[in-house]
JSON list of C-alpha atoms in Angstrom, two decimals:
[
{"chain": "A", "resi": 20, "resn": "UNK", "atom": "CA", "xyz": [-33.31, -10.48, -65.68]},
{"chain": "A", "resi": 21, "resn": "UNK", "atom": "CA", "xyz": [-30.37, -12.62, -64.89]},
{"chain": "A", "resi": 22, "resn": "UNK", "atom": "CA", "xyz": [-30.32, -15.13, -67.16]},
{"chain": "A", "resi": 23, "resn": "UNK", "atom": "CA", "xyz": [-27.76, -16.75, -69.84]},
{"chain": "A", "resi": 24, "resn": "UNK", "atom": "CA", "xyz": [-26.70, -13.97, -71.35]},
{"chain": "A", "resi": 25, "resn": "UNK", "atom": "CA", "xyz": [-27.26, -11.06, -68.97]},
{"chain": "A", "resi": 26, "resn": "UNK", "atom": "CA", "xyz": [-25.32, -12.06, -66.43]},
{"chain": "A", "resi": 27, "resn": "UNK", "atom": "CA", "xyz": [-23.65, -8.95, -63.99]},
{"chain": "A", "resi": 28, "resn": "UNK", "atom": "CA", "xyz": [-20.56, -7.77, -64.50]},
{"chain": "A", "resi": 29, "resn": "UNK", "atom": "CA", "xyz": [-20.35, -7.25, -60.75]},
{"chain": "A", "resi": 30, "resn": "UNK", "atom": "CA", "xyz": [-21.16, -9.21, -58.06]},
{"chain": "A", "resi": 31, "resn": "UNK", "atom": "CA", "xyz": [-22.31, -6.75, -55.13]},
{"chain": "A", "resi": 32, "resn": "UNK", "atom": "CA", "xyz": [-18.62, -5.63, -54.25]},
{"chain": "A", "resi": 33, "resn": "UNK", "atom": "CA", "xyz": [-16.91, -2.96, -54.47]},
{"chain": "A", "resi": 34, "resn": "UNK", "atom": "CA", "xyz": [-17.64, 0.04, -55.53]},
{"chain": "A", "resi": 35, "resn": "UNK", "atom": "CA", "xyz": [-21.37, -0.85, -56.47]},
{"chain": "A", "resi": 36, "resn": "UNK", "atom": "CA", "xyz": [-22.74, -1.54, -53.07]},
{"chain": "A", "resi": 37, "resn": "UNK", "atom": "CA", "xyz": [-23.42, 0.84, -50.03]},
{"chain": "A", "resi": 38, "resn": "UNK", "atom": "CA", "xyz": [-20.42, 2.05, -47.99]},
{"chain": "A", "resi": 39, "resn": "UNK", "atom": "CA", "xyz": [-20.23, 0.84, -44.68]},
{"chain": "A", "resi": 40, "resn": "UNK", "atom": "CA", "xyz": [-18.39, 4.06, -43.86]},
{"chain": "A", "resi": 41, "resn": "UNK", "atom": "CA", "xyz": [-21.35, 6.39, -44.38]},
{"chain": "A", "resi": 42, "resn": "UNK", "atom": "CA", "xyz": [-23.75, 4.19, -42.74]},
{"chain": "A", "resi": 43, "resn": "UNK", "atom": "CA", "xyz": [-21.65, 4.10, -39.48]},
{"chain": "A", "resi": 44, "resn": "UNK", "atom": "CA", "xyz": [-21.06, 7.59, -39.12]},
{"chain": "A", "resi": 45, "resn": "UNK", "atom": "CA", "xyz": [-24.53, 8.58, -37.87]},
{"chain": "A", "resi": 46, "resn": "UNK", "atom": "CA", "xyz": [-24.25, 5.86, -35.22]},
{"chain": "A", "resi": 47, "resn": "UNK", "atom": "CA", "xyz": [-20.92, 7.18, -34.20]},
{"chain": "A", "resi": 48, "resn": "UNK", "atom": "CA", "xyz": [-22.13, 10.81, -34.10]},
{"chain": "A", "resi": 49, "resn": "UNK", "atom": "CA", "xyz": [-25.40, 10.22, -32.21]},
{"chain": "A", "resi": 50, "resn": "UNK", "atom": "CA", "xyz": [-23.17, 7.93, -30.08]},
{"chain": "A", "resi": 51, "resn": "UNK", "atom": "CA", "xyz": [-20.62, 10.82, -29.01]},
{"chain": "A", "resi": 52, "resn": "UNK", "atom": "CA", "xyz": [-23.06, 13.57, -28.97]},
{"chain": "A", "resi": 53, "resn": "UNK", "atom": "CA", "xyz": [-25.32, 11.36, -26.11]},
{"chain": "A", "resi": 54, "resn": "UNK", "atom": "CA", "xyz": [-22.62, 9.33, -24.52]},
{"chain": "A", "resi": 55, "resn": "UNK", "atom": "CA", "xyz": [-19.63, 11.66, -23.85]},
{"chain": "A", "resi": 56, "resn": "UNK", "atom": "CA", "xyz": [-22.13, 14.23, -21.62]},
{"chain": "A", "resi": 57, "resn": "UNK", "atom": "CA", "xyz": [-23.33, 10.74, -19.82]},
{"chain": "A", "resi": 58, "resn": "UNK", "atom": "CA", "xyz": [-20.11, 9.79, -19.18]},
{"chain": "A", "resi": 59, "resn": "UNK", "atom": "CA", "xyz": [-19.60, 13.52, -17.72]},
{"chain": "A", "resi": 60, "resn": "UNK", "atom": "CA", "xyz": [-22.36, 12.91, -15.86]},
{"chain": "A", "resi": 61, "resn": "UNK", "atom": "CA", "xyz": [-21.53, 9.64, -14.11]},
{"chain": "A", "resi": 62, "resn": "UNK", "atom": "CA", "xyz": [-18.32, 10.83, -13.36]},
{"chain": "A", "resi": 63, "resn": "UNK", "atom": "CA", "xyz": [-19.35, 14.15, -11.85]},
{"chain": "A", "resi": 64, "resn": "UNK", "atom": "CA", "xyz": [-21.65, 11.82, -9.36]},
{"chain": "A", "resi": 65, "resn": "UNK", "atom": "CA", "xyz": [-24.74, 13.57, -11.63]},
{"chain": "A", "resi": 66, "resn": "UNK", "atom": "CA", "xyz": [-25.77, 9.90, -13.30]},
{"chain": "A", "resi": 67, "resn": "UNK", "atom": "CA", "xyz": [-29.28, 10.01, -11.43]},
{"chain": "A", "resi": 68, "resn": "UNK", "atom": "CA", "xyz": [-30.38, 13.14, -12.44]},
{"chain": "A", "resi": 69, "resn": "UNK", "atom": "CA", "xyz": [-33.21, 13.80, -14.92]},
{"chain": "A", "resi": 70, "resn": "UNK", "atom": "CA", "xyz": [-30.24, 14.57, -17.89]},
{"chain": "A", "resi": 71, "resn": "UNK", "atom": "CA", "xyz": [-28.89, 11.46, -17.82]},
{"chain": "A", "resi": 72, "resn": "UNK", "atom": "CA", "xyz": [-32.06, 9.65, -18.02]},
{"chain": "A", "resi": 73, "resn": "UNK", "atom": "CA", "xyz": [-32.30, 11.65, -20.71]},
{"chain": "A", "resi": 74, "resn": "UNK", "atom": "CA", "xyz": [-29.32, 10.14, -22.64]},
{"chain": "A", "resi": 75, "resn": "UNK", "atom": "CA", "xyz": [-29.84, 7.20, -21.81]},
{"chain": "A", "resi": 76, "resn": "UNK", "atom": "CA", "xyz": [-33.26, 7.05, -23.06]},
{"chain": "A", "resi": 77, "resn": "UNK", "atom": "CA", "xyz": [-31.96, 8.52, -26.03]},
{"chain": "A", "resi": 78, "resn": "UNK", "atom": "CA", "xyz": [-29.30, 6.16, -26.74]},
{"chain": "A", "resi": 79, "resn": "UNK", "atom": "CA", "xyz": [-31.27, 3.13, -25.84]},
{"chain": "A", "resi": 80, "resn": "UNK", "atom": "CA", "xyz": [-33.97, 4.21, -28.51]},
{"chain": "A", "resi": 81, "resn": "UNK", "atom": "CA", "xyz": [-31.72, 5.78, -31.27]},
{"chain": "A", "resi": 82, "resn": "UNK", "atom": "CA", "xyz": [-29.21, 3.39, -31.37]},
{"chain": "A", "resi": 83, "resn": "UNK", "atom": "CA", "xyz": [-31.19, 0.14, -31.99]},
{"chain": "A", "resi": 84, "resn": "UNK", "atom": "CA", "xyz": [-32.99, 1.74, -35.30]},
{"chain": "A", "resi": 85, "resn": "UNK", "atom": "CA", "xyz": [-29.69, 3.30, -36.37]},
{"chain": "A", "resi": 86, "resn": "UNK", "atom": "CA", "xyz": [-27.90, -0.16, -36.49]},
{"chain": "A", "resi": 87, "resn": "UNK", "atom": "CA", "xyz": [-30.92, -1.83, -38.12]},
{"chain": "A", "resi": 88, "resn": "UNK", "atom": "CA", "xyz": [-31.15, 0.67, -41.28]},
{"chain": "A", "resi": 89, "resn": "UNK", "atom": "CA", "xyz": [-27.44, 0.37, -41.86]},
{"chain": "A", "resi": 90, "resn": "UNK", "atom": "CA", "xyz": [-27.31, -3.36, -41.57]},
{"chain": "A", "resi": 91, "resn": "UNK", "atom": "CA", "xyz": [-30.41, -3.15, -43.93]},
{"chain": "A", "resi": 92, "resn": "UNK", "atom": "CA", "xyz": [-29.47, -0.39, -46.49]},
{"chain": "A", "resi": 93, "resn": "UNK", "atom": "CA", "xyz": [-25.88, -2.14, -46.68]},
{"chain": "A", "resi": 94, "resn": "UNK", "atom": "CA", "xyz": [-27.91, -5.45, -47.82]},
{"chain": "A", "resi": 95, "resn": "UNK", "atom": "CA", "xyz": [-30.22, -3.85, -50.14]},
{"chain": "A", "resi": 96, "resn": "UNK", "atom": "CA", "xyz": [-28.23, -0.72, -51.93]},
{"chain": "A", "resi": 97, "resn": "UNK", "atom": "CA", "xyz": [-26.31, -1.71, -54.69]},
{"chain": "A", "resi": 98, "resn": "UNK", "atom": "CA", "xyz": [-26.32, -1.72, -58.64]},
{"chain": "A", "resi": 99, "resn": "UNK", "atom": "CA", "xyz": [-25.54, -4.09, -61.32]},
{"chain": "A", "resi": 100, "resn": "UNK", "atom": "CA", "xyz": [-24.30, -2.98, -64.52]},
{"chain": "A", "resi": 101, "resn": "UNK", "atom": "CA", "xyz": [-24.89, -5.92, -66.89]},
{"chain": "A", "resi": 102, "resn": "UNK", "atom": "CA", "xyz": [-24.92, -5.59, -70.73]},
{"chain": "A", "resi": 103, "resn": "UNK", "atom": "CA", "xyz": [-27.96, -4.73, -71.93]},
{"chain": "A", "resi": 104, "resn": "UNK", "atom": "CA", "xyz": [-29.60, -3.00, -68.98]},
{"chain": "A", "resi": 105, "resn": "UNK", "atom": "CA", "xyz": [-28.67, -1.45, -66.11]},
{"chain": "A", "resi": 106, "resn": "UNK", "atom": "CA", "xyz": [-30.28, -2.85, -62.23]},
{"chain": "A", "resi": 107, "resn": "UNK", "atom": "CA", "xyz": [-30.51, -0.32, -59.99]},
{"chain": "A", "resi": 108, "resn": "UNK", "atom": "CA", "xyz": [-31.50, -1.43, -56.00]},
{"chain": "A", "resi": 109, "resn": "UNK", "atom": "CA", "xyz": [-32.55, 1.88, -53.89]},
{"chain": "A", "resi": 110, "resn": "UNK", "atom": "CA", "xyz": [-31.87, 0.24, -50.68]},
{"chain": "A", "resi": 111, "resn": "UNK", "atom": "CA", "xyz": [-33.88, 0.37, -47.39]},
{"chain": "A", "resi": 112, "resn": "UNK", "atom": "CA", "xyz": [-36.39, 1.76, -47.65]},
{"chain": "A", "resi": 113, "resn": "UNK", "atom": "CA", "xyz": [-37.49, 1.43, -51.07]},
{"chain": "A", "resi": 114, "resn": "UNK", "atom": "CA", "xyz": [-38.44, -2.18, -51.92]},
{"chain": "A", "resi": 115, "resn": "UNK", "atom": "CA", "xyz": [-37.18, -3.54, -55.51]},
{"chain": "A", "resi": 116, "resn": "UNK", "atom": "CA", "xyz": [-35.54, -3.54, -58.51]},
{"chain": "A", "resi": 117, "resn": "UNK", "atom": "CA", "xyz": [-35.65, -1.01, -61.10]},
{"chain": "A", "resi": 118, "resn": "UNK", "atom": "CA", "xyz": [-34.66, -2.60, -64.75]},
{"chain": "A", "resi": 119, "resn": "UNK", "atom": "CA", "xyz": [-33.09, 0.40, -66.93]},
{"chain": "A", "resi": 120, "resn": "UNK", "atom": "CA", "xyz": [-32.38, -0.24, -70.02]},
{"chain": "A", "resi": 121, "resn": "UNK", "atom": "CA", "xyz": [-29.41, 1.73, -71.51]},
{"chain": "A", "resi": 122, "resn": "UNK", "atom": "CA", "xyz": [-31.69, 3.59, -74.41]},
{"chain": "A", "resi": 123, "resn": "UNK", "atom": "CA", "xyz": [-33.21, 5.37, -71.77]},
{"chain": "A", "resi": 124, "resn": "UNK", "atom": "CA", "xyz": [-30.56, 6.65, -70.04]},
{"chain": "A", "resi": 125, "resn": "UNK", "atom": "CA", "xyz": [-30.03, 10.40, -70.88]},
{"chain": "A", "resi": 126, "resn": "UNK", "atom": "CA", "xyz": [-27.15, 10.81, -67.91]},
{"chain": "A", "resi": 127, "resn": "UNK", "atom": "CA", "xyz": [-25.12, 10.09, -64.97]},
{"chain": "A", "resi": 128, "resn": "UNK", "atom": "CA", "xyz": [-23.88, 12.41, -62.12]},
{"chain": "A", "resi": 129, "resn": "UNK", "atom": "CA", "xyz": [-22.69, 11.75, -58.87]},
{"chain": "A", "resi": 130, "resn": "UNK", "atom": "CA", "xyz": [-23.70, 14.47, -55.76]},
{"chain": "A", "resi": 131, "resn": "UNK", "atom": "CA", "xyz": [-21.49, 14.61, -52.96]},
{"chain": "A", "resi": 132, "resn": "UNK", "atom": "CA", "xyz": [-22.79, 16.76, -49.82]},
{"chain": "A", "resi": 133, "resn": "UNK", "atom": "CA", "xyz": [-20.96, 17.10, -46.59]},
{"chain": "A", "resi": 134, "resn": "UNK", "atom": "CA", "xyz": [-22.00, 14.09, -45.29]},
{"chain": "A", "resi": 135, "resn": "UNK", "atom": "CA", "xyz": [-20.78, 12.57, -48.17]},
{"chain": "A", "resi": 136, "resn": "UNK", "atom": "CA", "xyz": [-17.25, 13.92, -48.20]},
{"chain": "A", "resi": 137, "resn": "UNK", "atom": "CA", "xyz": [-16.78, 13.31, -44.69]},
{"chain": "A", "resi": 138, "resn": "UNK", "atom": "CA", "xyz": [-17.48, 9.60, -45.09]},
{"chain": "A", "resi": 139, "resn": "UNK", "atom": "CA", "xyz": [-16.08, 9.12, -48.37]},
{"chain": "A", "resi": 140, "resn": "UNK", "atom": "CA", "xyz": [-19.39, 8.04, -50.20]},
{"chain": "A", "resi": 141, "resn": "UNK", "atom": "CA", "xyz": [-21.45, 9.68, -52.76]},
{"chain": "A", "resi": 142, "resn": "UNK", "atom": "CA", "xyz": [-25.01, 9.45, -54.69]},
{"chain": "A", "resi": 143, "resn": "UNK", "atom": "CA", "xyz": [-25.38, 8.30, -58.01]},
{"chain": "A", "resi": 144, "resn": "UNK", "atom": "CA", "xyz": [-28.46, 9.79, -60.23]},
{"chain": "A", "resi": 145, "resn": "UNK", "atom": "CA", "xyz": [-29.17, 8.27, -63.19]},
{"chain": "A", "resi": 146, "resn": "UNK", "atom": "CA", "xyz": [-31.10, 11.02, -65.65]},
{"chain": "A", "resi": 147, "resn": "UNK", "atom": "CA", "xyz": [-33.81, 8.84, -67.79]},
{"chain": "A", "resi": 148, "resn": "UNK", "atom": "CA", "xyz": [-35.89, 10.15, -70.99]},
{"chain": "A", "resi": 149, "resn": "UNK", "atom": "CA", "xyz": [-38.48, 12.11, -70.23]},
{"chain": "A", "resi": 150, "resn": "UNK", "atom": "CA", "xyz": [-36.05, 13.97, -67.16]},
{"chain": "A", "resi": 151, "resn": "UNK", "atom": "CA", "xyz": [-37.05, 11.44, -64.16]},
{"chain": "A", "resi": 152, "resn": "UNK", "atom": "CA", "xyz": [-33.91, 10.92, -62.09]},
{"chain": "A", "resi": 153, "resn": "UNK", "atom": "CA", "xyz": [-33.18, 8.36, -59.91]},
{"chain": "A", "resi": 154, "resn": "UNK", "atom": "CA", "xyz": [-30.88, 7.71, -57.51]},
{"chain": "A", "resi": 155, "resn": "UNK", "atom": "CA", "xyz": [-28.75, 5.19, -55.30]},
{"chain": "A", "resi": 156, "resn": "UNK", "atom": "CA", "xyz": [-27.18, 6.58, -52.44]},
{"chain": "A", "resi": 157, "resn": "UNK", "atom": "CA", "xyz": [-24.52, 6.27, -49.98]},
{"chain": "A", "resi": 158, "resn": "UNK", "atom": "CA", "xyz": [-22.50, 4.50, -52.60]},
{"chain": "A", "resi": 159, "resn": "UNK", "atom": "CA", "xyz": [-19.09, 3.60, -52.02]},
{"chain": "A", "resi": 160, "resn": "UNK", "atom": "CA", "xyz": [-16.99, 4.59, -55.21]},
{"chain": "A", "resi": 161, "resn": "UNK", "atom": "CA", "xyz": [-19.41, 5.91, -57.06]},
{"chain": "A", "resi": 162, "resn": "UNK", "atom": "CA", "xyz": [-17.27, 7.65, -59.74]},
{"chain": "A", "resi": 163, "resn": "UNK", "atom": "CA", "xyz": [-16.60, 4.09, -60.44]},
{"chain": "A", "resi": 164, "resn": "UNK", "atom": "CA", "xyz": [-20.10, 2.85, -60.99]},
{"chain": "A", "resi": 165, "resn": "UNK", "atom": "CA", "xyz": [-20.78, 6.11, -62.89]},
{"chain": "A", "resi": 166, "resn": "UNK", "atom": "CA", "xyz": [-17.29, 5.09, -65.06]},
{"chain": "A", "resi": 167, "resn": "UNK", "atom": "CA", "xyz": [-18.69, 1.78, -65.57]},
{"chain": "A", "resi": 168, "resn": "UNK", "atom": "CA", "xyz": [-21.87, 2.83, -66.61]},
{"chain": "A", "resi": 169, "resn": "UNK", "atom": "CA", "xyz": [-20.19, 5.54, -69.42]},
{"chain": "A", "resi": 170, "resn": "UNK", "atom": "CA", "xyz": [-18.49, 2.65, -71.05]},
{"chain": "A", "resi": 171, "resn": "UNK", "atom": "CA", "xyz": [-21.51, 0.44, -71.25]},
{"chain": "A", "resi": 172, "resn": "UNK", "atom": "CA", "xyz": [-23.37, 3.64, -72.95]},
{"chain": "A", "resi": 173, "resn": "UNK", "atom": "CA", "xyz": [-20.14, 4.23, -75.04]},
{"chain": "A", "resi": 174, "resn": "UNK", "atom": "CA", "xyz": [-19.90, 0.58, -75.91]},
{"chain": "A", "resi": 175, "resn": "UNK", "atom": "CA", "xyz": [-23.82, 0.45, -77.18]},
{"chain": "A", "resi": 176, "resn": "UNK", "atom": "CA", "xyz": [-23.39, 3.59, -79.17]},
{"chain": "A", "resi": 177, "resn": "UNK", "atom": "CA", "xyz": [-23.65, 3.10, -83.25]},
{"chain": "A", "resi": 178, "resn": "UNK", "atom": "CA", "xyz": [-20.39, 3.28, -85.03]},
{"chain": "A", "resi": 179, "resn": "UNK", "atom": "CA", "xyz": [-20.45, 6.79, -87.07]},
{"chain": "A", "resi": 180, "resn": "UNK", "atom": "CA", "xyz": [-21.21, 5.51, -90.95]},
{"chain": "A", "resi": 181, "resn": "UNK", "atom": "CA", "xyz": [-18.68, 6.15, -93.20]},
{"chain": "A", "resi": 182, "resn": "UNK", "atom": "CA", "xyz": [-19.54, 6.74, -96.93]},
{"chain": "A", "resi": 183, "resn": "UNK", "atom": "CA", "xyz": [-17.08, 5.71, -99.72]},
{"chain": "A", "resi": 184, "resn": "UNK", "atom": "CA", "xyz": [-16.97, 7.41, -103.19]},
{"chain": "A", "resi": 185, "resn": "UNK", "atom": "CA", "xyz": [-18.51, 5.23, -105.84]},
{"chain": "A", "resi": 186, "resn": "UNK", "atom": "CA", "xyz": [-15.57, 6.06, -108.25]},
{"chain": "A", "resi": 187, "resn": "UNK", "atom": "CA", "xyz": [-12.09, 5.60, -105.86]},
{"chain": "A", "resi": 188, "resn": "UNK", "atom": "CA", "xyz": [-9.13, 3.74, -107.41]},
{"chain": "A", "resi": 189, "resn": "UNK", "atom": "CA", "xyz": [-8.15, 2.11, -104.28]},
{"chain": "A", "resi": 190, "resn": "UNK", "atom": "CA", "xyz": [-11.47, -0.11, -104.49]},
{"chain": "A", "resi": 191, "resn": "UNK", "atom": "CA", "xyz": [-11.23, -2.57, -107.14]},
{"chain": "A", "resi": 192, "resn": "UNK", "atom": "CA", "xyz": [-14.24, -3.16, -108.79]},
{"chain": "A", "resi": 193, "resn": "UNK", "atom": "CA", "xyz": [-15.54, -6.84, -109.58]},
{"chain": "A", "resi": 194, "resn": "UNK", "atom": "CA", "xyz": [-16.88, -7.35, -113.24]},
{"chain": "A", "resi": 195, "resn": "UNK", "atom": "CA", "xyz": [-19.30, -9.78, -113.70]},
{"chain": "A", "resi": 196, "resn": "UNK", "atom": "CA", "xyz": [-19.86, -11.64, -117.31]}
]
């Protein structure tokens, strides 16, 4: 789909891609919740008992797959608005594209939840014909994206037809013979 004439508008930056934000705040929070009572532990002279094996084995397992899915998800989540359709890339773990063209689209809403206001980032759901929605989340502007995407629908959109009277005296009329 990205040929010639279809090239994107936008290149993976901005506010089209993942935030890095909301994919580092889980780390951080499973981080603190597991390594703040360890530390308390080691300093207490408790860092051989059976509750700090216990955070470290959590850590040491958490941590690891935490990292990898935001690395991943910030590689993989993004979308492209390009002129005549509109590329939308779940992210980790959904594999693919999805090509939407703009006919299809019925609307665009952004959720926010908690997690989402904390970290700045929302979810973008694109409503297509027939009432499937799909969405792209952790993005990090979407109100942008979802901006973007209004004008590209606006721009598409037939101009209203205006109908002239047959007899007006500011058209001048063109006899032939």
């Amino acid at each position: 789909m990205r040929g010639a004439n279809d090239n994107a508008e936008h290149t993976g930056s901005g506010p089209f891609t993942a935030s890095a934000r909301s994919l580092v705040l889980p780390i951080l929070v499973v981080t603190a919740l597991y390594g703040l009572p360890l530390m308390a532990l080691l300093v207490s002279g408790w860092g051989d008992g059976a509750l700090a094996r216990l955070c470290i084995l959590a850590l040491s397992l958490s941590l690891p797959f935490l990292i990898a899915y935001a690395v991943l998800r910030r590689a993989t989540a993004r979308i492209d608005v390009m002129p005549h359709t509109l590329l939308l890339h779940p992210g980790f773990p959904r594999t693919g594209q999805y090509v939407v063209p703009y006919s299809v689209i019925r609307g665009v809403r952004v959720r926010r939840g908690l997690g989402g206001r904390l970290a700045q980032s929302a979810t973008l759901v694109v409503d297509l014909a027939g009432g499937t929605p799909f969405a792209v989340s952790d993005l990090a502007d979407a109100e942008a994206a979802r901006a973007a995407i209004l004008d590209r629908l606006e721009q598409r959109r037939p101009a209203p037809s205006i109908e002239i009277p047959a007899e007006s005296a500011e058209i001048p009329r063109i006899r032939a013979g």
